[in-house]
Amino acid sequence: MNLKQAGSGAEVDERLAALLTNANAVRAITAAVEGTIGPKGLDTMLVDRFGEVIITNDGVTILDKMDVNHPAAKMLINIAKAQQAEVGDGTTTATIMAGGLVAEGVNQVLRGVPVARVIEGVRHGVARAIEEIKRRGRKVTDLNDPVLRNIAMIAGREHADIADLVVAAARLIGVEKLCEPNFKLSDIITAEEGAENEVFMGVIVDKERMNKEMPEELTDVKVLIIDDALEPEEIGDEALSTESGFKRYIELQDEFKRNVRKIVDLGVRLVLVDRGVHDDADEILTDAGVMVIQRVPAKDLRRAAEHTGARMMKRTGLKKDLTDIEKYLGYAERVYEDEKLEHVRILGGQGKPMATILVGAATEEVVGERERIAKDAASSVQAAIKGGYVPGGGACEIALARAVEKAREEIKGMAAYGVDCVTNALKRPLAQIVENAGFNPLEKVEEVIAAQAAKGSDSLGIDCDTGEVADMLERGVVDPVPVKLHAIKAAGEVAVAILRIDTIIKKKEEGAAAGKNAAGNDAAGMPDF
């Protein structure tokens, strides 16, 4: 038999080389984030070649910034990114469980269990775990429920000020808005150096007015939003060099000025522009006491339009009659520039109620991390409102592991070993949490399993301060159901995908000499890899 050396030094069948290579890559990715999970998790320092430093314990940030080339490792990172995009939190849990599933699957294959049977069992175990977590979810029926602050505290890494901001914003916005499919509470968060923590009804445009001659504060404001440049139509250099072309250029300039004056005639006081603003428009609007903000980010434009009830228009829309243009206008009770924070606030819009969470940060270095923490907290709170919550701290996963272990009896043959992979992977989050807290993971996991079985409770876990078994619900340690659901589902999908890979072949470079020695390859009967 053709044998190869594995990373551990043991000899293994060459047919398993791809599986072991992928498993080692997954293990390396898991190791990068597992030390951050739980209340005693530590931070990771990320340094690029220019010396720029990021210090964080946010799983998806670590994975996103890592320099990774291995395709299996990238698969795991993509799963974490999908988790972040879907529910906004739980990336570390998803990564740890996926890594656990792959490791357990490889162990079973090395014992002689066919990969197909392992995959069959993994799929059955994951499906059972998903059924169980749906059944165990507790609903949030009131935005004043203290459990929401607990969720914000856990996801917000014990930052009480951020948890309070997020919960206050959720109450301002209301259940109906929070349950809209396309609304993300995390999108209303902005962090700024030197700001005070604040929640208010309105939006922030993260830009200053075009010049200091424009008004700093306005009330009873008509708002125009131009999703374009506020500039004359361009004419080509070749056309401009001709007499007719130059004449056309002058006509376009005059038409542009007339169109800009329509803004003034309509009584518009605030103009938000996606791109640049021509000097002529700047002069006309400044003289008329209009506040103009140029190069506004698309996200801010969208939020301002929703809040003020304005409809975004292109610059060609200014060619329309005044009555038609007026249909595009929005309204705000108050607009002002905060010179210290270098942004403009739009308050009291006639469109959709819109809240903003402003997170203060003492220094520039912690702005990004404070914003990431707040976004995780907001995502978790919204997920709990939509889908309910379960005990956190790894307690729920232990209860799921116990349920999946019972489901093993439903499986005949060697697929049962795949179910064992799911059972063991579900124990990984608690094991890592207690290990990070300085306790023996094997001992503590068994203690929790025994305690849950004895008391018939799915909320018993480990107090990371004392090492004693404790009720996570009583301690306020809870996680949203959607976060757990997506983490388990994503972990199962990536593990199955990696276990299914039998061979790794390097693709030829695109554009390489396709005809190189083709006759020789044909003669040898060998494909050109």
XYZ file of C-alpha atoms in Angstrom:
529
model
C 0.000 0.000 0.000
C 1.243 3.462 -0.870
C 1.747 5.344 2.400
C 2.491 8.953 3.302
C 3.582 10.680 6.481
C 0.809 12.628 8.249
C 1.504 15.758 10.258
C 1.483 13.696 13.476
C 4.232 11.435 12.203
C 1.956 8.402 11.820
C 1.710 6.624 8.489
C -1.649 6.924 6.764
C -3.167 5.809 3.498
C -2.236 8.275 0.746
C -5.930 8.456 -0.193
C -6.528 10.351 3.054
C -3.844 12.952 2.354
C -6.377 15.544 1.101
C -8.611 14.995 4.120
C -5.750 15.370 6.578
C -4.372 18.436 4.811
C -7.766 20.117 4.951
C -8.320 19.059 8.571
C -4.986 20.614 9.592
C -5.901 23.872 7.848
C -9.280 23.949 9.612
C -7.596 23.229 12.929
C -5.251 26.199 12.429
C -8.188 28.543 11.778
C -10.113 27.227 14.788
C -7.058 27.715 17.014
C -6.895 31.380 15.986
C -10.306 32.204 17.487
C -11.046 29.610 20.184
C -9.089 31.522 22.838
C -11.479 34.472 22.526
C -14.758 32.746 23.464
C -16.496 33.193 26.812
C -16.290 35.808 29.564
C -12.630 34.941 30.217
C -11.658 34.891 26.541
C -8.601 36.925 25.614
C -7.879 39.344 22.783
C -5.936 38.760 19.587
C -3.485 41.254 18.116
C -3.508 41.495 14.324
C -0.538 43.245 12.699
C -0.112 43.997 8.999
C 3.134 44.570 7.109
C 2.828 48.332 7.609
C 2.661 47.932 11.381
C -1.044 48.781 11.676
C -2.480 47.019 14.723
C -5.984 45.747 15.513
C -6.660 44.322 18.979
C -9.933 42.420 19.198
C -11.660 39.263 20.373
C -14.316 39.484 17.678
C -14.167 36.189 15.790
C -15.176 37.418 12.347
C -12.750 40.356 12.521
C -9.865 38.013 13.339
C -10.802 35.628 10.533
C -11.417 38.403 8.021
C -8.041 40.037 8.656
C -5.984 36.835 8.703
C -3.615 36.165 5.817
C -4.988 32.822 4.611
C -4.268 30.952 1.380
C -5.453 27.391 2.035
C -8.791 26.718 0.265
C -10.266 24.664 3.131
C -9.346 27.395 5.586
C -11.043 29.939 3.318
C -14.199 27.790 3.316
C -14.330 28.007 7.101
C -13.739 31.762 7.030
C -16.526 32.200 4.475
C -18.897 30.314 6.776
C -18.036 32.736 9.595
C -18.661 35.697 7.272
C -22.001 34.210 6.247
C -22.904 33.842 9.933
C -22.032 37.502 10.496
C -24.022 38.647 7.467
C -27.078 36.565 8.378
C -27.397 37.110 12.129
C -24.496 39.413 13.058
C -23.035 37.305 15.886
C -21.962 33.770 16.823
C -19.058 33.514 14.383
C -16.664 32.080 16.962
C -19.185 29.428 18.031
C -19.807 28.465 14.394
C -16.062 28.217 13.726
C -15.368 26.117 16.823
C -18.208 23.690 16.066
C -17.213 23.405 12.403
C -13.634 22.705 13.430
C -14.883 20.136 15.934
C -17.045 18.390 13.340
C -14.168 18.146 10.867
C -11.748 16.870 13.522
C -14.216 14.281 14.813
C -15.065 13.225 11.252
C -11.407 12.698 10.393
C -10.935 10.631 13.546
C -13.806 8.367 12.527
C -12.444 7.982 8.985
C -9.018 7.062 10.372
C -10.748 4.390 12.453
C -12.071 2.885 9.242
C -15.561 4.394 9.013
C -16.371 5.219 5.356
C -16.596 8.943 4.679
C -20.069 8.528 3.180
C -21.354 6.981 6.415
C -19.749 9.744 8.507
C -21.425 12.407 6.356
C -24.788 10.616 6.607
C -24.536 10.588 10.394
C -23.392 14.208 10.588
C -26.378 15.346 8.548
C -28.771 13.359 10.725
C -27.221 14.707 13.932
C -27.263 18.319 12.739
C -30.912 18.008 11.668
C -31.809 16.651 15.096
C -29.911 19.450 16.849
C -31.783 22.057 14.778
C -35.129 20.486 15.672
C -34.206 20.498 19.348
C -33.064 24.106 19.499
C -36.255 25.284 17.796
C -38.268 23.378 20.375
C -36.323 24.803 23.315
C -36.460 28.492 22.307
C -38.126 30.972 24.681
C -39.998 33.912 23.125
C -39.466 37.612 23.867
C -42.929 39.131 24.216
C -42.045 42.570 25.598
C -39.249 45.000 24.718
C -39.031 45.821 28.443
C -38.106 42.202 29.215
C -34.790 42.270 31.193
C -33.569 39.341 29.081
C -32.883 41.746 26.197
C -30.314 43.638 28.242
C -28.743 40.330 29.269
C -28.450 39.348 25.615
C -26.914 42.726 24.779
C -24.458 42.343 27.667
C -23.320 38.882 26.553
C -22.949 39.799 22.873
C -21.515 43.190 23.850
C -18.756 41.583 25.943
C -20.039 43.002 29.231
C -20.006 46.641 28.084
C -22.978 47.886 30.121
C -23.098 51.309 28.449
C -23.343 49.745 24.992
C -25.979 47.252 26.155
C -28.098 50.113 27.521
C -27.781 52.064 24.263
C -28.841 49.097 22.132
C -31.859 48.218 24.273
C -32.975 51.861 24.390
C -32.772 52.039 20.592
C -34.764 48.817 20.210
C -37.527 50.256 22.393
C -37.540 53.489 20.383
C -37.862 51.644 17.078
C -40.457 49.074 18.153
C -41.107 45.393 17.423
C -42.737 45.917 14.025
C -39.706 47.676 12.544
C -37.251 45.282 14.199
C -39.027 42.316 12.596
C -38.865 43.729 9.074
C -36.733 41.383 6.909
C -34.536 44.131 5.437
C -34.007 46.219 8.569
C -30.838 45.679 10.583
C -30.518 47.339 13.971
C -26.734 47.148 13.622
C -26.881 49.494 10.607
C -27.965 52.449 12.768
C -24.783 52.321 14.846
C -21.888 54.711 14.446
C -18.898 55.149 16.751
C -16.884 58.355 16.954
C -13.901 59.526 18.934
C -14.839 62.096 21.553
C -18.593 61.520 21.275
C -20.934 60.943 24.188
C -23.064 57.790 24.189
C -26.437 58.738 22.780
C -29.618 57.333 21.234
C -31.872 59.720 19.320
C -34.590 59.735 16.670
C -32.906 60.939 13.521
C -29.950 60.166 11.280
C -26.313 61.164 11.089
C -24.653 62.129 7.827
C -20.956 61.553 8.405
C -19.861 64.627 6.458
C -19.564 68.392 7.033
C -21.354 71.145 5.063
C -19.514 72.211 1.910
C -18.279 75.503 3.301
C -18.520 77.524 6.491
C -20.559 80.253 4.765
C -23.516 77.893 4.637
C -25.906 77.862 7.625
C -24.836 75.697 10.565
C -28.379 75.015 11.798
C -31.798 74.948 10.120
C -35.397 74.382 11.211
C -38.489 73.405 9.175
C -36.285 72.099 6.402
C -37.198 70.976 2.898
C -34.713 68.303 1.823
C -33.496 67.372 -1.671
C -31.390 64.245 -2.201
C -29.456 63.901 -5.457
C -28.092 60.426 -6.131
C -25.651 61.856 -8.644
C -23.181 64.712 -9.129
C -24.576 68.256 -9.001
C -22.618 69.331 -12.063
C -23.400 70.361 -15.667
C -23.560 67.687 -18.319
C -20.103 67.092 -19.748
C -19.059 67.576 -23.349
C -16.099 65.858 -24.995
C -12.803 67.669 -25.608
C -13.051 67.168 -29.370
C -16.563 68.645 -29.523
C -15.498 71.510 -27.269
C -12.813 72.528 -29.743
C -15.440 73.300 -32.393
C -17.591 76.430 -32.544
C -20.833 74.446 -32.287
C -19.410 72.377 -29.477
C -18.373 75.450 -27.502
C -21.817 76.940 -28.051
C -23.378 73.756 -26.712
C -21.049 73.941 -23.706
C -22.278 77.478 -22.892
C -25.898 76.344 -23.268
C -25.338 73.444 -20.842
C -23.714 75.778 -18.290
C -26.648 78.195 -18.473
C -29.193 75.374 -18.257
C -27.382 73.989 -15.196
C -27.529 77.347 -13.400
C -31.257 77.638 -14.159
C -31.810 74.143 -12.758
C -29.877 74.956 -9.584
C -31.986 78.094 -9.087
C -35.070 75.851 -9.132
C -33.760 74.373 -5.867
C -33.751 77.853 -4.352
C -37.183 78.699 -5.792
C -38.669 75.591 -4.171
C -37.436 76.730 -0.746
C -35.089 73.752 -0.308
C -32.742 74.316 2.639
C -30.751 71.054 2.687
C -29.232 69.315 -0.346
C -27.449 65.961 -0.032
C -25.360 64.965 -3.048
C -23.866 61.574 -3.829
C -20.838 62.997 -5.641
C -19.217 66.377 -6.295
C -20.866 69.820 -6.543
C -19.892 72.352 -9.234
C -18.554 75.758 -8.156
C -21.505 77.566 -9.756
C -23.975 75.465 -7.740
C -21.918 76.039 -4.592
C -22.063 79.805 -5.100
C -25.793 79.979 -5.919
C -26.827 77.738 -3.010
C -24.488 79.402 -0.506
C -25.906 82.849 -1.375
C -29.436 81.446 -0.873
C -28.632 80.090 2.606
C -28.860 76.435 1.605
C -26.798 73.798 3.422
C -25.138 71.426 0.932
C -23.359 68.204 1.810
C -21.417 66.531 -0.993
C -19.952 63.034 -1.443
C -22.391 61.523 1.044
C -21.924 57.746 1.522
C -24.685 55.669 -0.097
C -25.770 54.249 3.269
C -26.241 57.735 4.714
C -28.125 58.909 1.608
C -30.492 55.966 1.892
C -31.175 56.504 5.580
C -31.670 60.264 5.128
C -34.138 59.612 2.306
C -36.123 57.132 4.401
C -36.200 59.413 7.425
C -37.149 62.626 5.607
C -39.488 60.978 3.109
C -37.437 62.317 0.181
C -37.142 60.450 -3.106
C -33.638 60.315 -4.540
C -33.271 61.887 -7.992
C -30.585 62.168 -10.665
C -29.280 65.584 -11.733
C -31.318 65.345 -14.949
C -34.411 65.367 -12.726
C -33.799 69.086 -12.157
C -34.895 69.691 -15.754
C -38.477 68.928 -14.699
C -41.084 71.505 -13.733
C -41.119 72.836 -10.176
C -44.313 70.940 -9.361
C -42.700 67.650 -10.453
C -39.475 68.302 -8.556
C -41.441 69.127 -5.399
C -42.732 65.541 -5.320
C -39.152 64.419 -4.650
C -38.632 66.628 -1.601
C -38.507 65.429 1.998
C -38.885 67.287 5.274
C -37.046 67.507 8.608
C -37.842 69.524 11.704
C -34.214 70.328 12.441
C -30.815 69.952 10.762
C -27.524 70.994 12.330
C -23.812 70.400 12.068
C -21.902 69.136 15.095
C -18.566 70.847 14.529
C -16.794 68.843 17.207
C -17.772 65.471 15.739
C -17.694 66.778 12.139
C -21.068 65.404 11.086
C -24.581 66.647 10.329
C -27.713 65.462 12.135
C -31.156 65.324 10.561
C -33.953 65.170 13.133
C -37.741 64.889 13.028
C -38.135 63.614 9.471
C -41.610 63.119 8.017
C -40.689 59.706 6.595
C -40.016 56.535 8.559
C -39.042 56.865 12.234
C -35.296 56.293 12.343
C -33.124 55.963 15.420
C -29.357 56.378 15.627
C -27.039 54.826 18.193
C -23.967 56.987 18.697
C -21.237 55.125 20.554
C -18.547 57.232 22.159
C -14.890 56.213 22.175
C -12.066 57.803 24.124
C -9.371 57.349 21.474
C -9.144 56.672 17.751
C -7.661 53.226 18.437
C -10.795 51.894 20.142
C -13.409 53.415 17.806
C -13.508 50.364 15.536
C -13.679 47.872 18.365
C -16.436 49.782 20.174
C -18.443 49.865 16.955
C -17.940 46.107 16.381
C -19.055 45.366 19.937
C -22.168 47.528 19.565
C -23.078 45.930 16.236
C -22.788 42.438 17.750
C -25.004 43.477 20.657
C -27.583 45.056 18.334
C -27.640 42.020 16.048
C -28.162 39.662 18.979
C -30.965 41.754 20.477
C -32.767 41.917 17.139
C -32.261 38.173 16.571
C -33.763 37.383 19.995
C -36.782 39.593 19.297
C -37.324 37.781 16.000
C -36.572 34.208 17.042
C -36.411 33.900 20.833
C -33.547 32.872 23.090
C -31.940 29.867 24.811
C -29.527 29.454 27.739
C -26.012 30.566 26.828
C -22.545 29.777 28.095
C -22.470 26.466 26.211
C -25.339 25.057 28.313
C -27.772 24.805 25.416
C -25.219 22.974 23.247
C -24.732 20.381 26.002
C -28.489 19.816 26.137
C -28.502 19.432 22.352
C -25.595 16.987 22.556
C -27.564 14.860 25.007
C -30.592 14.871 22.691
C -28.488 14.004 19.632
C -26.819 11.183 21.549
C -30.248 9.665 22.179
C -31.037 10.014 18.473
C -28.037 7.765 17.746
C -30.286 4.801 18.511
C -32.411 5.708 15.464
C -29.452 5.188 13.113
C -28.385 1.767 11.977
C -24.931 0.812 10.821
C -21.778 2.904 10.716
C -23.625 6.221 10.178
C -24.038 6.219 13.968
C -20.371 7.206 14.192
C -21.219 10.375 12.231
C -23.870 11.185 14.835
C -21.124 10.856 17.466
C -19.192 13.575 15.618
C -22.103 15.990 16.113
C -22.468 15.049 19.779
C -18.788 15.718 20.462
C -18.699 18.922 18.393
C -21.653 20.321 20.396
C -19.590 19.893 23.555
C -16.761 22.000 22.153
C -18.125 25.497 22.948
C -18.544 24.753 26.670
C -15.209 22.930 26.768
C -13.434 25.933 25.271
C -15.263 28.445 27.481
C -14.215 26.652 30.686
C -10.684 26.071 29.388
C -10.343 29.808 28.734
C -11.547 30.368 32.309
C -8.760 28.141 33.658
C -10.666 24.918 34.415
C -10.347 21.342 33.177
C -12.710 21.082 30.191
C -13.211 17.307 30.376
C -14.143 17.452 34.030
C -16.492 20.421 33.708
C -18.283 19.147 30.616
C -19.033 15.847 32.369
C -20.238 17.724 35.460
C -22.709 19.721 33.348
C -23.927 16.623 31.485
C -24.557 14.828 34.788
C -26.242 17.863 36.373
C -28.536 18.449 33.374
C -29.532 14.786 33.311
C -30.200 14.707 37.060
C -32.330 17.869 37.102
C -33.876 17.608 33.640
C -32.690 21.132 32.820
C -31.133 22.527 29.656
C -29.931 25.718 31.338
C -27.186 24.354 33.602
C -23.638 25.385 32.734
C -20.447 26.472 34.471
C -19.883 29.694 36.400
C -16.559 30.854 34.937
C -15.604 32.645 38.161
C -16.073 29.731 40.570
C -16.059 26.684 38.302
C -19.310 25.497 39.863
C -22.404 24.282 38.025
C -24.875 27.171 37.742
C -28.175 27.964 36.047
C -27.410 30.180 33.041
C -30.953 31.557 32.826
C -30.829 32.675 36.457
C -27.453 34.293 35.803
C -28.817 36.101 32.745
C -26.495 34.252 30.364
C -28.627 33.801 27.246
C -28.140 33.649 23.473
C -30.570 34.278 20.592
C -32.053 31.200 18.899
C -31.245 32.428 15.334
C -27.558 32.781 16.267
C -27.384 29.200 17.530
C -29.466 27.827 14.662
C -27.315 29.398 11.998
C -24.074 28.416 13.761
C -25.053 24.733 13.937
C -26.369 24.683 10.376
C -23.303 26.482 8.992
C -20.899 24.244 10.935
C -22.621 21.151 9.534
C -22.524 22.452 5.967
C -18.830 23.352 5.960
C -17.845 20.132 7.723
C -19.694 17.999 5.176
C -18.185 19.997 2.310
C -14.649 19.482 3.629
C -15.141 15.790 4.457
C -16.408 15.198 0.906
C -13.149 16.438 -0.656
C -11.219 13.373 -1.778
C -8.513 14.894 -3.971
C -6.807 18.262 -4.241
C -5.599 19.210 -7.726
C -3.856 22.432 -8.576
C -5.526 24.144 -11.535
C -3.379 25.254 -14.426
C -2.930 28.986 -14.739
C -5.402 30.721 -17.054
C -3.723 31.823 -20.246
C -0.885 29.335 -19.863
C 0.378 27.707 -23.030
C -2.544 25.351 -23.614
C -0.873 23.584 -26.443
C 2.368 22.827 -24.677
C 3.571 19.392 -25.737
C -0.023 18.259 -26.343
C 1.163 15.459 -28.557
C 3.444 14.199 -25.812
C 0.613 14.135 -23.314
C -1.657 12.279 -25.719
C 1.047 9.775 -26.438
C 1.600 9.146 -22.760
C -2.154 8.891 -22.155
C -1.892 11.329 -19.265
C -4.124 14.367 -18.570
C -2.343 17.708 -18.319
C -2.833 18.756 -14.628
